[in-house]
Amino acid sequence: MAKINILDSGVYNRIAAGEVVDRPASVVKEFAENSIDAGAKKISIAIERGGKDLICVTDDGEGVERSELASAFLPHATSKIRRAEDLEAIGTLGFRGEALASIASVAKVCLRSRFRGAEDAYELTCIGGKMGDIVPCALGEGTEITAENLFFNTPARLKFLKSDKGEESEITNLVSRLVLGNPDIAFRYSVDGKSVLQSFGGGLDEAVAAVYGGAVLGRCYKLDATKHGIRLRGYIGKPDFAKPNRTYQSLFVNGRYVINSTIGSALSNAYASYLMKRQYPFYVLFVDLPREAVDVNVHPNKADVRFENNQVVYGAIYSVVSSVLDGNASALEFVAETGPADDDVREQAVFEKTTAEADLENSVKNAGGFSKTVQKDSILSDINSAFDSKEREITAPRPREDLFPRRIEFHDSGAVASAADPAADVFAENKR
Ligand code: ADP
Ligand code: MG
């Protein structure tokens, strides 16, 4: 019989890295989520060569104490879970306690931090799992973490990465979602030294405008509705603002970006009669429901969630969205004040149809019986095939300069000019 070997930690971490860290975008995600968990209000993300050469994330969060720097790199080291029961009530984003260990096993990672209120900053470098010494460095309060030469010691993984542009657009997509999902945090994102996207932490309208351009607000309904204990808020595109792919769909369940088939199909069914084949609704949607009604530990990257009761979730979303699209009277209570651009169009959309009340009743009924019909399978397979197809490769939603309310300007220098906005220099003080 073959001998059973206990893997040494270097090998183990590299295997774990394959799971958690499959491409540069996942490193950006882990770093940025750590910043968010650390209470950062400003996060700056810089990448070079699609993140293969460099990923640098700087934040103004609480920082890491000198005595904790080394443990941050240990597998199963986390300051976020103490007991297993904590898993039930976990509110933070990252909680496997192995992201840094995994990333540091396949890159050169430098963690620099000045703990809140501390006089001095320290840095620790870990290359391919080998930790260096802790040395003093100069840094404002907060943390800066860099990953260089990602996958330098796992050539197989390196070979399977996309082109620099391809990896870059994965990261840009991710950063857009970080901006949308954390509208109270100011983000700055630069690619190969050029500033690409900047938000100021001024709320959802501003975040949506930062990512898609201000004109988009007027082409959406702004929702804020609660149904069956499920709160639904954010922007859904008017039918004439349909998109050719799903890149323009962002769903956040209890604050976490997910791709979820229950909610996805509730939305596409609600839009079904308004859109042609291969047209997809635009949305930036936040669905909040009681923590105990959601299991967030179903996916290694936390990219999906499981609901205690799919039907209730489906029904709530379907009925709110379709009544807004159908222009039911009840939609009035769901539609929050809209974006500034075209109130008139909204009024029309909401009032035009008068016979829609009955439709709502029907649609809610249909929603309830939905899981029993064959429709579900065909819709789910639609969704799956859409995700398997090339659509996922489509470039990120770059900010449309022509749609921009001239608030943010993009410059080759990497400096972002926004003279009118005092928040524009929020990053200026970050470093010492
Ligand atoms: P997890 O996030 O699951 O706890 P990680 O490996 O991502 O595990 O991080 C390990 C630990 O390092 C975190 O629990 C946290 O204490 C510390 N840490 C990492 N990044 C930061 C940061 N930007 N600010 C403050 N602490 C951080
Ligand atoms: Mg983490």
XYZ file of C-alpha atoms and ligand atoms in Angstrom:
460
model
C 0.000 0.000 0.000
C 1.249 3.467 -0.808
C 2.731 5.353 2.062
C 0.678 8.277 3.313
C 2.698 11.472 3.390
C 1.921 14.486 5.444
C 2.387 17.435 3.129
C 4.772 20.065 4.335
C 3.247 23.481 4.752
C 4.883 24.924 1.621
C 3.293 22.289 -0.575
C 0.004 22.554 1.228
C -0.093 26.315 0.817
C 0.641 26.057 -2.856
C -2.249 23.647 -3.281
C -4.501 25.958 -1.298
C -3.278 28.810 -3.477
C -4.593 26.944 -6.492
C -8.017 27.064 -4.925
C -8.174 30.594 -3.597
C -5.771 32.341 -5.911
C -6.343 31.274 -9.459
C -5.478 34.552 -11.160
C -4.286 38.080 -10.437
C -7.844 39.294 -9.922
C -8.254 36.930 -6.979
C -5.183 38.452 -5.324
C -6.656 41.920 -5.771
C -9.900 40.635 -4.297
C -8.240 39.116 -1.222
C -6.117 42.208 -0.586
C -8.975 44.640 -1.050
C -11.320 42.602 1.128
C -8.727 42.587 3.878
C -8.593 46.382 3.585
C -12.363 46.593 3.812
C -12.376 44.257 6.810
C -9.767 46.523 8.421
C -12.254 49.387 8.278
C -10.535 51.324 5.501
C -12.257 54.387 4.112
C -9.744 54.890 1.324
C -8.320 52.093 -0.743
C -5.926 52.504 -3.580
C -5.252 49.673 -6.023
C -2.449 49.677 -8.572
C -1.542 46.925 -10.987
C 1.109 46.415 -13.619
C 1.033 44.034 -16.587
C -2.379 42.653 -15.760
C -1.284 42.133 -12.157
C 1.342 39.593 -13.159
C 4.220 41.930 -12.349
C 2.697 43.926 -9.540
C -0.406 44.285 -7.443
C -0.337 46.943 -4.765
C -3.187 47.720 -2.405
C -2.919 50.560 0.088
C -5.469 51.387 2.748
C -6.082 53.613 5.727
C -7.534 50.804 7.836
C -6.582 49.820 11.368
C -3.311 48.216 10.311
C -1.388 45.257 11.653
C 0.647 45.403 14.830
C 4.331 44.607 14.558
C 3.838 41.513 16.704
C 1.122 40.263 14.351
C 2.891 40.804 11.051
C 4.328 37.301 10.863
C 1.123 35.571 11.905
C -0.753 37.296 9.108
C 1.224 35.060 6.718
C 0.561 31.820 8.569
C -2.021 29.453 7.140
C -5.245 29.391 9.071
C -4.241 32.646 10.697
C -7.056 35.090 10.916
C -8.075 37.788 13.305
C -11.647 37.306 12.194
C -12.751 33.920 13.513
C -11.913 32.671 16.951
C -14.328 29.863 17.491
C -16.061 27.661 14.973
C -19.425 29.091 16.017
C -18.284 32.439 14.729
C -18.722 30.999 11.262
C -22.450 31.306 11.722
C -22.464 34.982 12.420
C -19.509 36.066 10.364
C -19.897 39.528 8.948
C -16.509 40.170 7.441
C -15.630 39.376 3.873
C -12.606 37.164 4.028
C -12.438 34.484 6.638
C -10.520 31.466 5.501
C -7.409 32.730 7.149
C -5.232 31.425 4.352
C -5.290 34.043 1.643
C -2.031 35.725 2.579
C -0.285 32.425 3.239
C -1.423 31.129 -0.145
C -0.513 34.255 -2.066
C 2.868 34.529 -0.360
C 3.633 30.948 -1.371
C 3.331 31.832 -5.065
C 4.663 35.395 -5.191
C 6.876 37.921 -3.490
C 4.599 39.585 -0.977
C 5.550 42.596 1.085
C 3.234 43.578 3.926
C 3.871 47.025 5.354
C 1.734 48.448 8.074
C 1.435 51.149 10.666
C -1.038 50.139 13.328
C -3.634 52.702 14.292
C -2.152 55.132 16.789
C 1.331 53.614 16.520
C 4.435 55.743 15.987
C 6.200 53.447 13.597
C 5.535 51.290 10.598
C 7.088 47.889 9.884
C 7.401 45.660 6.920
C 7.757 41.955 6.347
C 8.494 40.277 3.049
C 7.611 36.722 2.212
C 8.907 35.167 -1.011
C 7.547 31.835 -2.185
C 6.585 31.041 1.396
C 9.944 32.059 2.946
C 9.582 34.830 5.459
C 12.200 37.533 5.874
C 12.872 39.778 8.860
C 10.636 42.492 10.189
C 12.175 45.881 9.477
C 11.010 49.463 10.046
C 9.627 51.404 7.098
C 7.920 54.723 6.380
C 4.154 54.608 5.985
C 1.098 56.540 7.090
C -1.461 54.815 9.292
C -2.826 51.808 7.494
C -1.464 49.027 5.375
C 0.242 48.603 2.053
C 0.558 45.166 0.593
C 2.265 44.273 -2.662
C 2.447 41.038 -4.604
C 5.159 40.850 -7.233
C 5.918 38.186 -9.812
C 2.781 36.230 -9.170
C 3.055 32.474 -9.830
C 6.815 32.733 -10.401
C 7.240 29.275 -8.874
C 4.146 27.654 -10.390
C 4.851 27.831 -14.136
C 1.819 25.698 -14.995
C -0.495 28.260 -13.468
C 1.379 31.095 -15.132
C 0.938 29.435 -18.500
C -2.810 29.342 -18.143
C -3.232 33.016 -17.428
C -4.761 35.212 -20.060
C -2.880 37.949 -21.848
C -1.965 41.017 -19.780
C -4.981 42.831 -21.203
C -7.231 39.879 -20.438
C -6.117 39.682 -16.811
C -6.311 43.448 -16.559
C -9.929 43.456 -17.648
C -10.755 40.753 -15.067
C -9.264 43.048 -12.450
C -11.031 46.128 -13.782
C -14.330 44.247 -13.587
C -13.569 43.248 -10.048
C -12.573 46.761 -9.018
C -15.758 48.150 -10.565
C -17.708 45.779 -8.362
C -15.702 46.719 -5.318
C -16.542 50.356 -6.024
C -20.241 49.585 -6.528
C -20.438 47.268 -3.548
C -18.699 49.659 -1.184
C -20.093 53.038 -2.113
C -18.956 54.606 1.153
C -15.320 53.806 0.522
C -13.169 56.007 -1.704
C -11.345 53.914 -4.287
C -8.575 54.777 -6.626
C -7.514 52.333 -9.282
C -4.605 52.637 -11.634
C -3.237 50.432 -14.371
C 0.379 50.634 -15.476
C 0.670 54.035 -13.839
C -2.493 55.482 -15.348
C -5.508 56.317 -13.251
C -8.481 54.399 -14.580
C -11.220 54.743 -12.021
C -11.807 56.801 -8.940
C -14.688 57.040 -6.517
C -15.057 59.307 -3.540
C -17.073 57.306 -1.055
C -20.132 59.525 -1.457
C -22.802 56.848 -1.778
C -24.307 54.594 -4.394
C -25.350 57.212 -6.958
C -21.846 58.501 -7.051
C -20.327 55.029 -7.235
C -22.587 54.056 -10.144
C -21.686 57.311 -11.884
C -17.987 56.706 -11.266
C -18.121 53.292 -12.891
C -20.643 53.777 -15.679
C -20.937 57.539 -16.113
C -23.523 59.896 -14.660
C -26.012 59.583 -17.517
C -26.672 55.981 -16.584
C -28.569 57.064 -13.474
C -31.309 58.585 -15.588
C -31.660 55.411 -17.614
C -32.468 53.332 -14.549
C -35.136 52.955 -11.937
C -33.809 53.479 -8.481
C -35.380 50.941 -6.156
C -35.798 50.686 -2.468
C -38.343 48.072 -1.537
C -38.900 45.520 1.168
C -40.901 42.419 0.414
C -41.245 39.279 2.548
C -38.507 40.623 4.803
C -36.138 40.981 1.862
C -34.820 44.406 1.077
C -34.062 45.229 -2.500
C -32.282 48.420 -3.388
C -30.153 49.865 -6.113
C -30.545 50.528 -9.807
C -32.245 48.474 -12.477
C -32.004 49.575 -16.101
C -35.051 50.668 -17.986
C -35.805 48.177 -20.757
C -34.411 50.507 -23.417
C -31.084 50.435 -21.607
C -30.505 46.735 -22.236
C -26.994 45.415 -22.677
C -25.513 42.769 -24.941
C -23.967 40.769 -22.093
C -24.024 40.236 -18.353
C -20.997 42.339 -17.574
C -23.362 45.110 -16.566
C -25.063 43.103 -13.861
C -23.878 43.423 -10.295
C -25.636 41.681 -7.473
C -24.735 42.028 -3.826
C -26.303 39.776 -1.245
C -25.827 41.104 2.257
C -23.051 43.248 0.888
C -21.192 40.458 -0.866
C -20.841 40.373 -4.648
C -22.282 37.104 -5.898
C -23.554 35.419 -9.014
C -26.720 33.707 -7.939
C -29.053 31.784 -10.198
C -32.193 32.266 -8.088
C -31.930 36.031 -8.175
C -30.525 36.042 -11.698
C -33.500 34.162 -13.059
C -36.006 36.244 -11.076
C -34.548 39.296 -12.787
C -34.316 37.862 -16.271
C -37.869 36.535 -16.048
C -39.158 39.888 -14.882
C -37.473 41.488 -17.892
C -38.319 38.674 -20.299
C -41.195 40.354 -22.069
C -39.286 43.610 -22.436
C -36.038 42.391 -23.896
C -35.110 40.546 -27.018
C -33.010 37.429 -27.001
C -29.380 38.156 -26.172
C -30.314 41.394 -24.471
C -29.589 41.594 -20.770
C -30.810 44.028 -18.176
C -28.432 46.435 -16.512
C -28.512 46.311 -12.745
C -26.637 47.184 -9.614
C -28.732 45.518 -6.999
C -28.372 45.031 -3.272
C -30.430 42.288 -1.723
C -30.397 42.213 2.044
C -31.955 39.479 4.082
C -31.532 38.077 7.577
C -28.126 36.460 7.999
C -29.551 33.174 9.149
C -31.534 32.891 5.913
C -28.333 32.806 3.851
C -25.416 30.399 3.821
C -22.325 32.224 2.596
C -19.925 29.303 3.012
C -20.883 27.368 -0.079
C -18.172 28.535 -2.448
C -14.388 28.658 -1.943
C -14.246 32.232 -3.194
C -17.563 33.130 -1.610
C -18.860 33.840 -5.090
C -22.284 32.376 -4.507
C -24.653 32.013 -1.580
C -27.393 29.584 -0.744
C -30.788 30.665 0.515
C -32.850 28.896 3.097
C -35.881 29.448 0.895
C -35.277 30.066 -2.791
C -38.922 30.529 -3.586
C -39.398 33.412 -1.210
C -36.314 35.145 -2.559
C -37.327 34.509 -6.136
C -40.887 35.691 -5.528
C -39.889 38.878 -3.748
C -37.444 39.936 -6.431
C -39.622 38.925 -9.321
C -42.657 40.737 -8.015
C -40.872 43.972 -7.139
C -38.940 44.166 -10.395
C -41.810 43.205 -12.641
C -44.216 45.594 -10.990
C -41.729 48.413 -11.504
C -41.178 47.449 -15.140
C -44.874 46.938 -15.737
C -45.620 50.299 -14.169
C -48.012 49.026 -11.536
C -49.436 51.429 -9.024
C -47.648 49.498 -6.285
C -44.375 50.206 -8.052
C -44.567 53.755 -6.755
C -43.593 52.612 -3.305
C -40.696 50.625 -4.698
C -39.175 53.355 -6.795
C -36.982 55.637 -4.792
C -36.233 59.110 -6.043
C -34.519 58.575 -9.356
C -31.333 59.849 -10.796
C -31.431 63.457 -11.821
C -31.509 63.087 -15.569
C -35.066 62.296 -16.597
C -37.774 62.212 -14.025
C -40.387 62.657 -16.713
C -39.546 59.448 -18.436
C -39.854 57.638 -15.167
C -43.251 59.113 -14.406
C -44.397 57.934 -17.780
C -43.050 54.487 -17.335
C -44.705 54.150 -13.990
C -48.107 55.413 -15.018
C -48.449 54.415 -18.623
C -49.855 50.985 -18.047
C -53.057 50.844 -16.096
C -54.118 47.248 -16.540
C -51.021 45.861 -14.990
C -52.381 45.198 -11.501
C -53.789 41.853 -12.536
C -50.512 40.974 -14.185
C -48.737 41.381 -10.901
C -51.070 38.936 -9.218
C -50.411 36.456 -11.980
C -46.725 36.935 -11.968
C -46.485 36.442 -8.212
C -48.522 33.279 -8.582
C -46.293 32.100 -11.364
C -43.286 32.876 -9.299
C -44.577 30.681 -6.509
C -45.113 27.721 -8.807
C -41.978 28.402 -10.746
C -39.711 25.751 -9.370
C -42.077 23.012 -10.432
C -42.159 23.947 -14.078
C -39.774 23.026 -16.841
C -39.215 26.710 -17.380
C -36.757 26.734 -14.545
C -34.374 24.276 -16.125
C -34.343 26.039 -19.414
C -33.689 29.356 -17.730
C -30.949 27.961 -15.568
C -29.268 26.319 -18.499
C -29.585 29.602 -20.354
C -27.784 31.295 -17.526
C -25.127 28.654 -17.316
C -24.426 28.636 -21.001
C -24.264 32.397 -20.976
C -21.640 32.247 -18.274
C -19.694 29.532 -19.953
C -19.556 31.420 -23.181
C -17.144 34.127 -24.148
C -19.250 36.758 -22.492
C -17.196 36.475 -19.380
C -14.214 37.610 -21.369
C -15.781 40.789 -22.509
C -13.901 43.801 -21.367
C -14.846 45.574 -18.235
C -17.291 48.409 -18.237
C -14.870 51.226 -18.784
C -16.167 54.587 -17.655
C -17.681 56.314 -20.631
C -16.076 59.701 -20.843
C -18.867 61.038 -22.977
C -21.374 60.130 -20.289
C -19.327 61.538 -17.512
C -20.605 64.526 -15.642
C -17.153 66.029 -16.020
C -16.424 65.334 -12.488
C -13.622 62.923 -12.920
C -11.154 63.331 -15.704
C -8.767 60.738 -16.899
C -5.223 61.765 -17.552
C -2.300 59.877 -18.833
C -0.154 61.226 -16.065
C -1.983 59.120 -13.548
C -3.088 62.210 -11.702
C -6.817 62.591 -11.473
C -8.023 66.128 -11.748
C -11.260 66.996 -10.100
C -10.778 70.508 -8.924
C -14.321 71.090 -7.811
C -14.358 68.188 -5.461
C -12.684 68.460 -2.073
C -12.691 64.693 -1.861
C -10.342 64.562 -4.817
C -7.254 64.714 -2.684
C -8.401 62.240 -0.083
C -5.471 60.098 -1.076
C -2.884 62.800 -0.895
C -2.173 62.289 2.787
C -2.044 58.553 2.690
C 1.675 58.233 2.616
C 4.217 59.846 4.749
P -8.403 36.399 6.648
O -8.727 37.626 5.890
O -9.225 35.241 6.277
O -8.346 36.633 8.128
P -5.871 36.625 5.351
O -4.824 35.622 5.054
O -6.521 37.334 4.202
O -6.943 35.906 6.246
O -5.265 37.710 6.319
C -4.676 37.289 7.537
C -4.739 38.375 8.569
O -3.859 39.444 8.204
C -6.086 39.025 8.739
O -6.921 38.288 9.597
C -5.702 40.385 9.316
O -5.544 40.287 10.716
C -4.355 40.674 8.701
N -4.467 41.614 7.552
C -4.301 41.317 6.240
N -4.448 42.427 5.463
C -4.739 43.448 6.296
C -5.016 44.854 6.113
N -5.029 45.423 4.886
N -5.245 45.590 7.215
C -5.237 45.032 8.447
N -4.994 43.717 8.690
C -4.751 42.938 7.623
Mg -8.565 37.891 3.896
